[in-house]
């Protein structure tokens, strides 16, 4: 039965040509393929000598000889050069098979079959390339037919899927892959065969025969055509990319771990609260790293009991009976519905069997993985739970500075990948970072508490008392997220029933700011005892602030008043190199007799004053430069305040915040200072209630005083001429004033001391003498003159007739002193008011010291 060869047969590639030679040696028949090969039509070739027509001249002689031999009945096969048509006379090479034949009359002829050698070489090259691809390729190569069965596979493909290469003929996709992967590959083969569009890097997953390990393959598919262009199948190049997938998975895991560590750096430790830091750790770890996690911290660490035995412990010092007490401070779960929540206090046997309740205090039994981890500081594996829900748990000690502060448990449930070595390293790193943050929070809390204790110990206890003033004060530290600041206030009693009001703020926070505040407050009190003008106090205080931080600065600033002039006179070389502490301060001195208040300001906010029936206003006090800057003088402003007026000194925490500008805060303060006639405590509460609720970012110091000048009947003021009889006149005036006040018990002592001071003013002073008696909580006597020489107490010798007056004043008075005035000096003494009890008798030593 005749059947046509399908397109794409070998003859389509070789294109065999034929022609015949007659008995006369000339061409008798010329096929169409011969015409195509030699480029000569049949009517041009028939009747010609083939040797003369197609062979080059140098081989024609040999060609005639060969033709003669063939016509004599001899077959011949060989390579013959020929002139190629249309190629500029170039020579081709043909393989000719010449077979003798006979005509109908019995004459000898020849039939010639010609093949272009170039086509043969191409076929050989293609076959070699095909063999190289299938036989020598290091990749699995498979050829599917149009029916999607394997037509051919190479040895590399057979080594992966078993057997010999020929054994795979006729197999289908289902013989290699199962389920969805087989369906996906089949659909892809059909699409490639139909459309001709190649597919690259098709990812397939399966298992090789006899192997349980999941393998990954990358497959490239393209349609194969015959020489005529007809699709004859699909070629597939398969590469085992399991290692690449493993490396990619490990790289993705490494990237995930790096991203997790980066997130941990950003999210853990934002709060200086121990429990908040623990929760931040779990927020990072669950569910990205694990499914369940918990944090236990040592109870002693949480309570701040650093001396507690068995508290958080150095490595290797865990108690022999088990772990020290720990508190479950944080718990997180991505599968909370599947387990009893520790917050509900799941009960069970001691140890690891049941999770402790959130917030409960517990111990891990000695020898348990958690106790071992705490004792050794090394990560431990905890067996899964009895219910089979948790498949693996890591007990990771939280180590900071070679000290274990707690334990983290990371757990993964069934269905999740178990922890590997990389996960263990990541868990250790996460726990270590959280441990450092927790230890920093502990150290901060300790410093914060100490700074707060120091700061509060330096503030005046309760509401201080002052002559002619009703005082109320408030100090509110910032919220727990902020460090202790350097805000302070003080009320200092000065001679003559005057009062110094101080409010300041050291820039910066923490223990250093609190210490600097204490040094400045001590310096202010020391300077106030010298009874300097407010501007002089701030100038000297500026020198103190500039020297803070230098070696010996603390002793210099906290020493006695006699040392400050030398310190203020020159700035030491060490102070030039020290850290600069900047502070703001307002210093005010109030005189209840005149109701005048003198202000000096060093970069602080202006005082607020509310007079009866008037709106609150801010006093225009030149702000000056902050303390510690140096180089600029301070100015004073004297203001006379009305009876019942309200004076408010404050720090910036009351009126300034990130969300509210200073002008808005000052306006709110003025608005809150209304109805000054109300009790002063209520006014303070209203101010804090209306302003502080919007702030809390900084410490707040508020000092409020209501003006209550000394009544006229409580003041005796006289001027005496500079003559000896003024001494007797002074005694008479003092006696009369004390009698009118009902202070007869003080008449003798007062007369004696007044005569001593007036006598000294006559002897050593200049100009007119002024005598003033002030009665408030104590009796104060002041003697003024225009002399600049300050009195100096000395010990009189046995032969001296004088020199015992100031010793007498110092012995009989509660306090005495001298201060400069704009026109001279004032010498004063103070006596306590009688309380009805008999005066204490003088000792022999005190009486003898008078002589």
mmCIF file of C-alpha atoms in Angstrom, residues 10 18 30 54 62 83 104 153 203 232 309 342 357 369 380 395 430 442 444 466 485 595 678 699 710 796:
data_model
loop_
_atom_site.group_PDB
_atom_site.id
_atom_site.type_symbol
_atom_site.label_atom_id
_atom_site.label_comp_id
_atom_site.label_asym_id
_atom_site.label_seq_id
_atom_site.Cartn_x
_atom_site.Cartn_y
_atom_site.Cartn_z
ATOM 1 C CA UNK A 10 15.246 13.017 5.708
ATOM 2 C CA UNK A 18 19.538 12.813 -10.205
ATOM 3 C CA UNK A 30 17.856 16.248 -15.856
ATOM 4 C CA UNK A 54 29.844 21.683 -14.522
ATOM 5 C CA UNK A 62 39.996 13.184 -14.589
ATOM 6 C CA UNK A 83 30.704 25.469 -10.117
ATOM 7 C CA UNK A 104 16.548 -0.338 -24.705
ATOM 8 C CA UNK A 153 15.382 11.325 27.311
ATOM 9 C CA UNK A 203 9.072 25.596 39.057
ATOM 10 C CA UNK A 232 6.748 17.568 16.057
ATOM 11 C CA UNK A 309 19.506 37.048 98.312
ATOM 12 C CA UNK A 342 -1.880 32.377 81.447
ATOM 13 C CA UNK A 357 -0.571 33.228 85.497
ATOM 14 C CA UNK A 369 15.423 23.196 81.441
ATOM 15 C CA UNK A 380 17.968 25.171 76.519
ATOM 16 C CA UNK A 395 14.230 28.648 77.099
ATOM 17 C CA UNK A 430 16.636 38.993 70.808
ATOM 18 C CA UNK A 442 16.693 49.149 86.012
ATOM 19 C CA UNK A 444 17.627 54.368 85.071
ATOM 20 C CA UNK A 466 7.907 84.448 106.186
ATOM 21 C CA UNK A 485 14.810 67.649 86.208
ATOM 22 C CA UNK A 595 6.093 96.240 100.775
ATOM 23 C CA UNK A 678 -9.269 83.063 97.746
ATOM 24 C CA UNK A 699 9.061 69.185 86.263
ATOM 25 C CA UNK A 710 3.868 94.664 108.535
ATOM 26 C CA UNK A 796 39.139 91.178 124.127
#
